[in-house]
CSV table of C-alpha atoms and ligand atoms in Angstrom, one decimal:
chain,number,residue,atom,x,y,z
A,249,UNK,CA,13.0,-14.7,44.9
A,250,UNK,CA,16.4,-15.1,43.3
A,251,UNK,CA,19.4,-13.5,45.0
A,252,UNK,CA,20.6,-12.5,41.5
A,253,UNK,CA,17.7,-10.0,40.9
A,254,UNK,CA,18.4,-6.3,41.1
A,255,UNK,CA,16.9,-4.7,44.2
A,256,UNK,CA,14.6,-2.3,42.3
A,257,UNK,CA,13.2,-5.3,40.4
A,258,UNK,CA,12.8,-7.5,43.5
A,259,UNK,CA,11.0,-4.6,45.1
A,260,UNK,CA,8.2,-4.6,42.5
A,261,UNK,CA,4.9,-6.0,43.8
A,262,UNK,CA,3.0,-8.4,41.5
A,263,UNK,CA,0.1,-6.8,39.8
A,264,UNK,CA,-3.1,-7.0,42.0
A,265,UNK,CA,-5.1,-7.7,38.8
A,266,UNK,CA,-2.9,-10.6,37.6
A,267,UNK,CA,-3.2,-12.4,41.0
A,268,UNK,CA,-6.9,-12.1,41.1
A,269,UNK,CA,-7.5,-13.2,37.5
A,270,UNK,CA,-5.3,-16.3,37.9
A,271,UNK,CA,-7.9,-17.4,40.3
A,272,UNK,CA,-10.8,-16.4,38.0
A,273,UNK,CA,-9.3,-18.4,35.2
A,274,UNK,CA,-9.7,-21.6,37.2
A,275,UNK,CA,-13.5,-21.1,37.8
A,276,UNK,CA,-16.6,-21.9,35.8
A,277,UNK,CA,-19.7,-19.8,35.0
A,278,UNK,CA,-17.9,-16.5,36.0
A,279,UNK,CA,-19.2,-13.2,34.6
A,280,UNK,CA,-16.1,-11.1,34.4
A,281,UNK,CA,-16.4,-7.3,34.8
A,282,UNK,CA,-12.7,-7.4,35.3
A,283,UNK,CA,-11.5,-7.1,31.8
A,284,UNK,CA,-9.5,-4.0,30.8
A,285,UNK,CA,-9.8,-4.3,27.1
A,286,UNK,CA,-12.6,-4.1,24.5
A,287,UNK,CA,-14.7,-7.2,24.0
A,288,UNK,CA,-15.0,-6.2,20.3
A,289,UNK,CA,-12.5,-7.7,17.8
A,290,UNK,CA,-10.5,-5.3,15.6
A,291,UNK,CA,-12.6,-3.8,12.8
A,292,UNK,CA,-12.6,-5.9,9.6
A,293,UNK,CA,-10.7,-3.4,7.3
A,294,UNK,CA,-7.9,-3.2,9.9
A,295,UNK,CA,-7.6,-7.0,10.1
A,296,UNK,CA,-7.5,-7.1,6.3
A,297,UNK,CA,-4.8,-4.5,6.2
A,298,UNK,CA,-2.6,-6.5,8.6
A,299,UNK,CA,-3.1,-9.7,6.5
A,300,UNK,CA,-2.4,-7.8,3.3
A,301,UNK,CA,0.8,-6.4,4.8
A,302,UNK,CA,2.0,-9.9,5.5
A,303,UNK,CA,1.0,-11.2,2.1
A,304,UNK,CA,2.9,-8.4,0.4
A,305,UNK,CA,6.0,-9.6,2.3
A,306,UNK,CA,6.2,-6.6,4.6
A,307,UNK,CA,8.2,-8.7,7.1
A,308,UNK,CA,11.1,-6.4,7.7
A,309,UNK,CA,12.0,-3.8,10.3
A,310,UNK,CA,10.6,-0.3,9.7
A,311,UNK,CA,12.6,2.8,10.6
A,312,UNK,CA,13.2,3.1,14.4
A,313,UNK,CA,10.5,5.8,14.6
A,314,UNK,CA,8.0,3.7,12.8
A,315,UNK,CA,6.4,4.1,9.4
A,316,UNK,CA,6.4,7.7,8.3
A,317,UNK,CA,2.8,7.3,6.8
A,318,UNK,CA,1.6,6.2,10.2
A,319,UNK,CA,3.4,9.0,12.1
A,320,UNK,CA,2.0,11.5,9.6
A,321,UNK,CA,-1.5,10.0,10.0
A,322,UNK,CA,-1.2,10.5,13.7
A,323,UNK,CA,0.2,14.0,13.6
A,324,UNK,CA,-2.6,15.0,11.2
A,325,UNK,CA,-5.1,13.5,13.5
A,326,UNK,CA,-3.8,15.4,16.5
A,327,UNK,CA,-3.5,18.6,14.6
A,328,UNK,CA,-7.1,18.3,13.2
A,329,UNK,CA,-8.7,17.1,16.4
A,330,UNK,CA,-6.8,19.0,19.0
A,331,UNK,CA,-5.1,21.8,17.2
A,332,UNK,CA,-1.6,20.8,18.3
A,333,UNK,CA,1.1,20.4,15.6
A,334,UNK,CA,3.9,17.9,15.8
A,335,UNK,CA,6.6,17.2,13.1
A,336,UNK,CA,6.1,13.6,12.1
A,337,UNK,CA,9.8,13.2,11.3
A,338,UNK,CA,11.3,14.3,14.6
A,339,UNK,CA,8.5,14.7,17.1
A,340,UNK,CA,6.8,11.3,17.1
A,341,UNK,CA,7.8,7.7,17.7
A,342,UNK,CA,5.6,4.6,17.2
A,343,UNK,CA,5.9,2.3,20.2
A,344,UNK,CA,4.8,-1.1,21.4
A,345,UNK,CA,1.6,0.1,22.9
A,346,UNK,CA,1.4,3.0,25.4
A,347,UNK,CA,3.1,0.6,27.8
A,348,UNK,CA,6.4,1.1,26.0
A,349,UNK,CA,5.8,4.8,25.5
A,350,UNK,CA,5.3,5.2,29.2
A,351,UNK,CA,8.5,3.5,30.0
A,352,UNK,CA,10.4,5.6,27.4
A,353,UNK,CA,8.9,8.8,28.7
A,354,UNK,CA,9.7,8.0,32.4
A,355,UNK,CA,13.2,6.7,31.6
A,356,UNK,CA,14.0,9.7,29.4
A,357,UNK,CA,13.2,12.3,32.0
A,358,UNK,CA,13.9,10.7,35.4
A,359,UNK,CA,17.4,10.8,37.0
A,360,UNK,CA,17.8,8.3,39.9
A,361,UNK,CA,15.8,9.5,42.8
A,362,UNK,CA,13.7,12.0,40.8
A,363,UNK,CA,10.1,12.1,41.9
A,364,UNK,CA,7.1,11.7,39.6
A,365,UNK,CA,3.7,12.6,40.9
A,366,UNK,CA,1.0,10.1,40.0
A,367,UNK,CA,-2.6,10.8,40.8
A,368,UNK,CA,-4.4,7.6,41.8
A,369,UNK,CA,-6.4,5.5,41.2
A,370,UNK,CA,-4.4,4.9,38.0
A,371,UNK,CA,-3.4,2.3,35.5
A,372,UNK,CA,-1.6,-0.5,37.4
A,373,UNK,CA,1.8,-0.1,35.6
A,374,UNK,CA,2.5,3.6,36.4
A,375,UNK,CA,4.2,3.1,39.8
A,376,UNK,CA,6.2,0.1,38.6
A,377,UNK,CA,7.3,1.8,35.4
A,378,UNK,CA,8.5,4.8,37.4
A,379,UNK,CA,10.5,2.5,39.7
A,380,UNK,CA,12.0,0.6,36.7
A,381,UNK,CA,13.0,4.0,35.2
A,382,UNK,CA,14.9,4.8,38.4
A,383,UNK,CA,12.4,7.3,39.7
A,384,UNK,CA,10.3,7.6,42.8
A,385,UNK,CA,6.5,7.4,42.3
A,386,UNK,CA,4.6,9.8,44.6
A,387,UNK,CA,1.0,8.9,44.8
A,388,UNK,CA,-1.6,11.6,45.2
A,389,UNK,CA,-5.2,10.5,45.7
A,390,UNK,CA,-8.2,11.8,43.8
A,391,UNK,CA,-11.7,11.5,45.4
A,392,UNK,CA,-15.1,10.3,44.4
A,393,UNK,CA,-16.7,13.3,46.0
A,394,UNK,CA,-14.9,15.3,43.4
A,395,UNK,CA,-15.7,12.9,40.5
A,396,UNK,CA,-12.1,11.8,40.6
A,397,UNK,CA,-11.0,15.1,39.0
A,398,UNK,CA,-7.4,16.2,39.5
A,399,UNK,CA,-7.1,18.7,42.4
A,400,UNK,CA,-4.5,21.4,42.4
A,401,UNK,CA,-4.2,21.6,46.2
A,402,UNK,CA,-3.4,17.9,46.7
A,403,UNK,CA,-1.1,17.9,43.7
A,404,UNK,CA,0.8,21.0,44.9
A,405,UNK,CA,1.2,19.6,48.4
A,406,UNK,CA,3.1,16.6,46.9
A,407,UNK,CA,5.6,18.8,45.0
A,408,UNK,CA,9.2,18.8,46.4
A,409,UNK,CA,12.5,20.0,45.0
A,410,UNK,CA,13.0,16.4,43.6
A,411,UNK,CA,9.8,16.5,41.6
A,412,UNK,CA,10.6,16.3,37.9
A,413,UNK,CA,7.3,15.2,36.3
A,414,UNK,CA,3.6,14.5,36.7
A,415,UNK,CA,1.9,11.6,35.1
A,416,UNK,CA,-1.7,12.1,34.3
A,417,UNK,CA,-4.3,10.1,32.4
A,418,UNK,CA,-7.6,11.1,31.0
A,419,UNK,CA,-9.9,9.4,30.4
A,420,UNK,CA,-8.8,7.4,33.4
A,421,UNK,CA,-8.5,3.8,34.1
A,422,UNK,CA,-10.0,2.7,36.5
A,423,UNK,CA,-12.4,5.6,37.4
A,424,UNK,CA,-13.6,6.5,34.0
A,425,UNK,CA,-13.1,10.2,34.8
A,426,UNK,CA,-12.5,12.5,31.9
A,427,UNK,CA,-10.5,15.5,33.2
A,428,UNK,CA,-12.2,18.8,32.7
A,429,UNK,CA,-10.5,21.7,31.0
A,430,UNK,CA,-10.6,23.6,34.3
A,431,UNK,CA,-8.9,20.8,36.2
A,432,UNK,CA,-6.2,20.5,33.5
A,433,UNK,CA,-5.6,24.2,33.4
A,434,UNK,CA,-4.8,24.0,37.1
A,435,UNK,CA,-2.3,21.2,36.4
A,436,UNK,CA,-0.8,23.4,33.7
A,437,UNK,CA,-0.5,26.3,36.1
A,438,UNK,CA,1.4,24.0,38.6
A,439,UNK,CA,3.6,22.5,35.8
A,440,UNK,CA,4.6,26.0,34.7
A,441,UNK,CA,5.2,27.3,38.2
A,442,UNK,CA,7.3,24.3,39.3
A,443,UNK,CA,8.9,23.7,35.8
A,444,UNK,CA,7.6,20.1,35.6
A,445,UNK,CA,7.4,17.7,32.6
A,446,UNK,CA,3.8,16.5,32.1
A,447,UNK,CA,3.4,12.9,30.8
A,448,UNK,CA,-0.2,12.8,29.5
A,449,UNK,CA,-1.6,9.3,28.8
A,450,UNK,CA,-4.5,9.8,26.4
A,451,UNK,CA,-5.0,6.3,25.3
A,452,UNK,CA,-8.8,6.4,25.6
A,453,UNK,CA,-9.2,9.8,23.9
A,454,UNK,CA,-12.0,8.7,21.5
A,455,UNK,CA,-14.0,6.9,24.2
A,456,UNK,CA,-15.8,9.8,25.8
A,457,UNK,CA,-19.6,10.1,26.4
A,458,UNK,CA,-21.1,13.6,26.0
A,459,UNK,CA,-17.9,15.5,27.1
A,460,UNK,CA,-15.0,16.9,25.1
A,461,UNK,CA,-11.6,15.2,25.4
A,462,UNK,CA,-9.0,17.9,26.3
A,463,UNK,CA,-5.6,17.2,24.9
A,464,UNK,CA,-3.1,18.4,27.6
A,465,UNK,CA,-0.6,19.6,25.0
A,466,UNK,CA,-3.3,21.9,23.5
A,467,UNK,CA,-3.4,24.0,26.6
A,468,UNK,CA,-1.6,27.4,26.5
A,469,UNK,CA,2.2,27.0,26.8
A,470,UNK,CA,1.9,23.2,27.5
A,471,UNK,CA,3.2,21.7,24.3
A,472,UNK,CA,6.8,22.5,25.2
A,473,UNK,CA,6.7,20.5,28.4
A,474,UNK,CA,4.3,17.7,27.5
A,475,UNK,CA,5.0,14.2,26.4
A,476,UNK,CA,1.7,13.1,24.8
A,477,UNK,CA,1.0,9.3,24.8
A,478,UNK,CA,-1.7,7.6,22.9
A,479,UNK,CA,-2.4,4.5,20.9
A,480,UNK,CA,-4.7,2.1,19.2
A,481,UNK,CA,-5.4,-0.6,21.9
A,482,UNK,CA,-8.6,0.8,23.3
A,483,UNK,CA,-10.1,3.2,20.7
A,484,UNK,CA,-9.9,0.7,17.9
A,485,UNK,CA,-10.1,-2.6,19.9
A,486,UNK,CA,-6.5,-3.5,19.0
A,487,UNK,CA,-4.9,-4.5,22.3
A,488,UNK,CA,-3.1,-7.5,20.9
A,489,UNK,CA,-1.5,-5.6,18.0
A,490,UNK,CA,0.6,-3.6,20.4
A,491,UNK,CA,0.8,-0.1,18.8
A,492,UNK,CA,1.1,3.2,20.6
A,493,UNK,CA,3.0,6.4,20.2
A,494,UNK,CA,4.7,9.2,22.0
A,495,UNK,CA,4.8,12.8,20.7
A,496,UNK,CA,6.9,15.6,22.1
A,497,UNK,CA,9.0,18.5,21.1
A,498,UNK,CA,12.1,17.3,19.2
A,499,UNK,CA,14.6,17.8,22.0
A,500,UNK,CA,12.5,15.7,24.4
A,501,UNK,CA,11.5,13.1,21.9
A,502,UNK,CA,15.2,12.6,21.0
A,503,UNK,CA,15.6,11.2,24.6
A,504,UNK,CA,12.8,8.7,24.1
A,505,UNK,CA,14.2,7.7,20.7
A,506,UNK,CA,17.6,6.9,22.2
A,507,UNK,CA,16.1,4.3,24.5
A,508,UNK,CA,13.6,3.0,21.9
A,509,UNK,CA,16.2,2.4,19.2
A,510,UNK,CA,18.4,0.3,21.5
A,511,UNK,CA,15.8,-1.6,23.3
A,512,UNK,CA,12.9,-2.2,20.8
A,513,UNK,CA,14.2,-1.2,17.4
A,514,UNK,CA,10.7,-0.6,16.0
A,515,UNK,CA,7.1,-1.5,16.7
A,516,UNK,CA,5.9,-4.6,14.8
A,517,UNK,CA,5.6,-3.8,11.1
A,518,UNK,CA,2.3,-5.7,10.5
A,519,UNK,CA,0.7,-3.9,13.4
A,520,UNK,CA,1.9,-0.6,12.2
A,521,UNK,CA,0.3,-1.2,8.8
A,522,UNK,CA,-3.0,-2.3,10.4
A,523,UNK,CA,-2.9,0.8,12.6
A,524,UNK,CA,-2.6,3.1,9.6
A,525,UNK,CA,-5.8,1.5,8.2
A,526,UNK,CA,-7.4,2.1,11.6
A,527,UNK,CA,-6.7,5.8,11.2
A,528,UNK,CA,-7.9,5.8,7.6
A,529,UNK,CA,-11.2,3.9,7.9
A,530,UNK,CA,-11.7,3.1,11.6
A,531,UNK,CA,-13.8,6.1,12.7
A,532,UNK,CA,-17.3,4.7,11.9
A,533,UNK,CA,-16.4,1.5,13.8
A,534,UNK,CA,-15.2,3.6,16.8
A,535,UNK,CA,-18.5,5.5,16.7
A,536,UNK,CA,-20.5,2.2,16.8
A,537,UNK,CA,-18.4,0.9,19.7
A,538,UNK,CA,-18.8,4.1,21.6
A,539,UNK,CA,-22.6,4.0,21.2
A,540,UNK,CA,-22.7,0.4,22.5
A,541,UNK,CA,-20.3,1.2,25.4
A,542,UNK,CA,-22.6,4.2,26.3
A,543,UNK,CA,-25.7,1.9,26.4
A,544,UNK,CA,-23.9,-0.4,28.8
A,545,UNK,CA,-22.5,2.5,30.8
A,546,UNK,CA,-26.0,3.8,31.5
A,547,UNK,CA,-27.1,0.3,32.5
A,548,UNK,CA,-24.3,-0.4,34.9
A,549,UNK,CA,-24.1,3.0,36.5
A,550,UNK,CA,-27.8,3.1,37.3
A,551,UNK,CA,-27.8,-0.5,38.3
A,552,UNK,CA,-24.9,-0.1,40.7
A,553,UNK,CA,-26.4,3.0,42.3
A,554,UNK,CA,-29.7,1.2,42.8
A,555,UNK,CA,-27.9,-1.5,44.7
A,556,UNK,CA,-26.5,1.2,47.0
A,557,UNK,CA,-23.0,0.9,45.5
A,558,UNK,CA,-22.4,4.6,45.0
A,559,UNK,CA,-20.9,5.2,41.5
A,560,UNK,CA,-20.0,8.6,40.1
A,561,UNK,CA,-20.8,9.0,36.4
A,562,UNK,CA,-17.8,8.0,34.3
A,563,UNK,CA,-17.5,10.1,31.2
A,564,UNK,CA,-14.8,8.2,29.5
A,565,UNK,CA,-13.1,4.8,28.9
A,566,UNK,CA,-15.2,1.7,29.8
A,567,UNK,CA,-15.1,1.5,33.6
A,568,UNK,CA,-17.4,2.1,36.4
A,569,UNK,CA,-15.9,2.5,39.9
A,570,UNK,CA,-18.4,1.9,42.6
A,571,UNK,CA,-17.8,2.5,46.3
A,572,UNK,CA,-18.5,-0.8,48.1
A,573,UNK,CA,-18.9,0.8,51.6
A,574,UNK,CA,-22.6,-0.2,51.7
A,575,UNK,CA,-21.6,-3.9,51.9
A,576,UNK,CA,-19.7,-3.3,55.1
A,577,UNK,CA,-16.6,-4.8,53.4
A,578,UNK,CA,-13.3,-3.5,52.1
A,579,UNK,CA,-12.7,-3.8,48.4
A,580,UNK,CA,-10.5,-7.0,48.7
A,581,UNK,CA,-13.1,-8.9,50.6
A,582,UNK,CA,-16.0,-7.6,48.5
A,583,UNK,CA,-14.3,-8.8,45.3
A,584,UNK,CA,-13.3,-12.1,46.8
A,585,UNK,CA,-16.8,-12.9,48.3
A,586,UNK,CA,-18.6,-11.7,45.2
A,587,UNK,CA,-16.5,-14.1,43.1
A,588,UNK,CA,-16.9,-17.0,45.6
A,589,UNK,CA,-20.7,-16.5,46.2
A,590,UNK,CA,-22.0,-15.1,42.9
A,591,UNK,CA,-19.3,-15.8,40.3
A,592,UNK,CA,-18.9,-12.2,39.3
A,593,UNK,CA,-15.4,-10.9,38.9
A,594,UNK,CA,-14.5,-7.3,39.6
A,595,UNK,CA,-11.1,-5.8,40.4
A,596,UNK,CA,-10.4,-4.4,43.9
A,597,UNK,CA,-9.7,-0.7,43.6
A,598,UNK,CA,-6.5,-0.9,45.7
A,599,UNK,CA,-4.8,-2.6,42.7
A,600,UNK,CA,-4.8,0.9,41.2
A,601,UNK,CA,-3.0,2.7,44.0
A,602,UNK,CA,-3.9,4.0,47.4
A,603,UNK,CA,-6.7,6.2,46.0
A,604,UNK,CA,-8.7,3.1,45.0
A,605,UNK,CA,-9.2,1.8,48.5
A,606,UNK,CA,-13.0,1.2,49.2
A,607,UNK,CA,-13.8,0.9,45.5
A,608,UNK,CA,-13.9,-1.9,42.9
A,609,UNK,CA,-13.5,-1.5,39.1
A,610,UNK,CA,-16.3,-2.9,36.9
A,611,UNK,CA,-15.5,-2.9,33.2
A,612,UNK,CA,-18.4,-2.6,30.8
A,613,UNK,CA,-16.4,-3.8,27.9
A,614,UNK,CA,-18.6,-6.9,28.1
A,615,UNK,CA,-21.9,-7.8,26.5
A,616,UNK,CA,-25.1,-5.9,27.7
A,617,UNK,CA,-26.8,-9.2,28.7
A,618,UNK,CA,-23.8,-10.2,30.7
A,619,UNK,CA,-23.9,-6.9,32.6
A,620,UNK,CA,-27.7,-7.4,33.2
A,621,UNK,CA,-26.9,-10.9,34.6
A,622,UNK,CA,-24.0,-9.6,36.7
A,623,UNK,CA,-26.2,-6.9,38.2
A,624,UNK,CA,-28.8,-9.5,39.2
A,625,UNK,CA,-26.2,-11.6,40.9
A,626,UNK,CA,-24.9,-8.5,42.7
A,627,UNK,CA,-28.4,-7.7,43.8
A,628,UNK,CA,-28.6,-11.1,45.5
A,629,UNK,CA,-25.2,-10.5,47.0
A,630,UNK,CA,-26.2,-7.1,48.4
A,631,UNK,CA,-29.4,-8.5,49.8
A,632,UNK,CA,-27.3,-10.8,51.9
A,633,UNK,CA,-24.6,-8.3,52.7
A,634,UNK,CA,-26.0,-4.8,52.3
B,749,PLP,C1,-4.5,4.3,31.1
B,749,PLP,C2,-3.8,3.2,30.4
B,749,PLP,N1,-2.6,3.4,29.8
B,749,PLP,C3,-1.9,2.5,29.2
B,749,PLP,C4,-2.4,1.2,29.0
B,749,PLP,C5,-1.5,0.2,28.2
B,749,PLP,O1,-2.0,0.3,26.9
B,749,PLP,P1,-1.3,-0.4,25.7
B,749,PLP,O2,-2.1,-1.6,25.3
B,749,PLP,O3,-1.3,0.6,24.6
B,749,PLP,O4,0.1,-0.8,26.1
B,749,PLP,C6,-3.6,0.9,29.6
B,749,PLP,C7,-4.2,-0.5,29.5
B,749,PLP,O5,-5.1,-0.9,30.1
B,749,PLP,C8,-4.3,1.9,30.3
B,749,PLP,O6,-5.5,1.6,30.8
């Protein structure tokens, strides 16, 4: 570690996922359930829109906020789908994925030492991004017994006079939990009572199975204190394009814009043009992908439960999150031995925060037949270790 690094940077732990997958990359015949992105390629009309944009010579910066047509497309989508209105001119910024939007939101609202409550298990970047933004991440666990729903009592117990914000995500990576309206109303009550900003990561909003996605900003009185984050990576199988957005009331969004314009300038132009096409013609493709994810979801959840690896039903995203207690191992050892002995890669739940201890993440963004084969290999594994 270089002595020149800033202390808050030197304090960041390397991602638990990266470490594990560096090892996986060196091995043959591995079935990976570790992947956190769609196995589908981007829908054809979206690819073509990206190519056409380049061929038209659209190789320049866009406005700092992003293409107005794209912002308008997104604000129309949010208004029509969730009944929340944003002004595309002053209440939306197009970002380099939700990753950038998260960083902007946290940096814009946290003063040094301010606390942000982060329910875990959660996406691996949340804690690190909070630290980089100068804040203090306060992890609060969610529990399998409760289908990983947010719980008002545990959240409330973590609130202190330094709490400025709460960072929630639904559907959730890695648990697949889709927050219920009732659970979110409880979060809303706390936010109101303690005057908190709510950063709501809704990147997987279209990937839900038989439940409604509840947009946090649509709850009574919540638009004013919510920074809504979303994007194209997961819904439209566009992870490599790097397009996301943040929407918030103008005065809040102005803070995000100040950081964005000096650090990023604008999201990639080609990718913005492709994203606009995804909004225009992507829906049938999303529906087909969701139907296929759902088929795989049913296979993997029933398969894991049959092996004694207790798995709550995930209602969103493309992850199953089994408890590995029946193997007698902790999640790190389970993932390591399963890889060594059966060549199946899963991600230890502790990579997603303290709430993930005892679990592993199995992504079903991989072919149905691969999941069948992975389950067979896991059956052999559990026969030896169960
Ligand atoms: C919950 C969640 N938020 C944000 C991200 C980052 O997404 P993006 O590709 O839009 O930067 C991910 C990626 O896995 C995620 O799972």
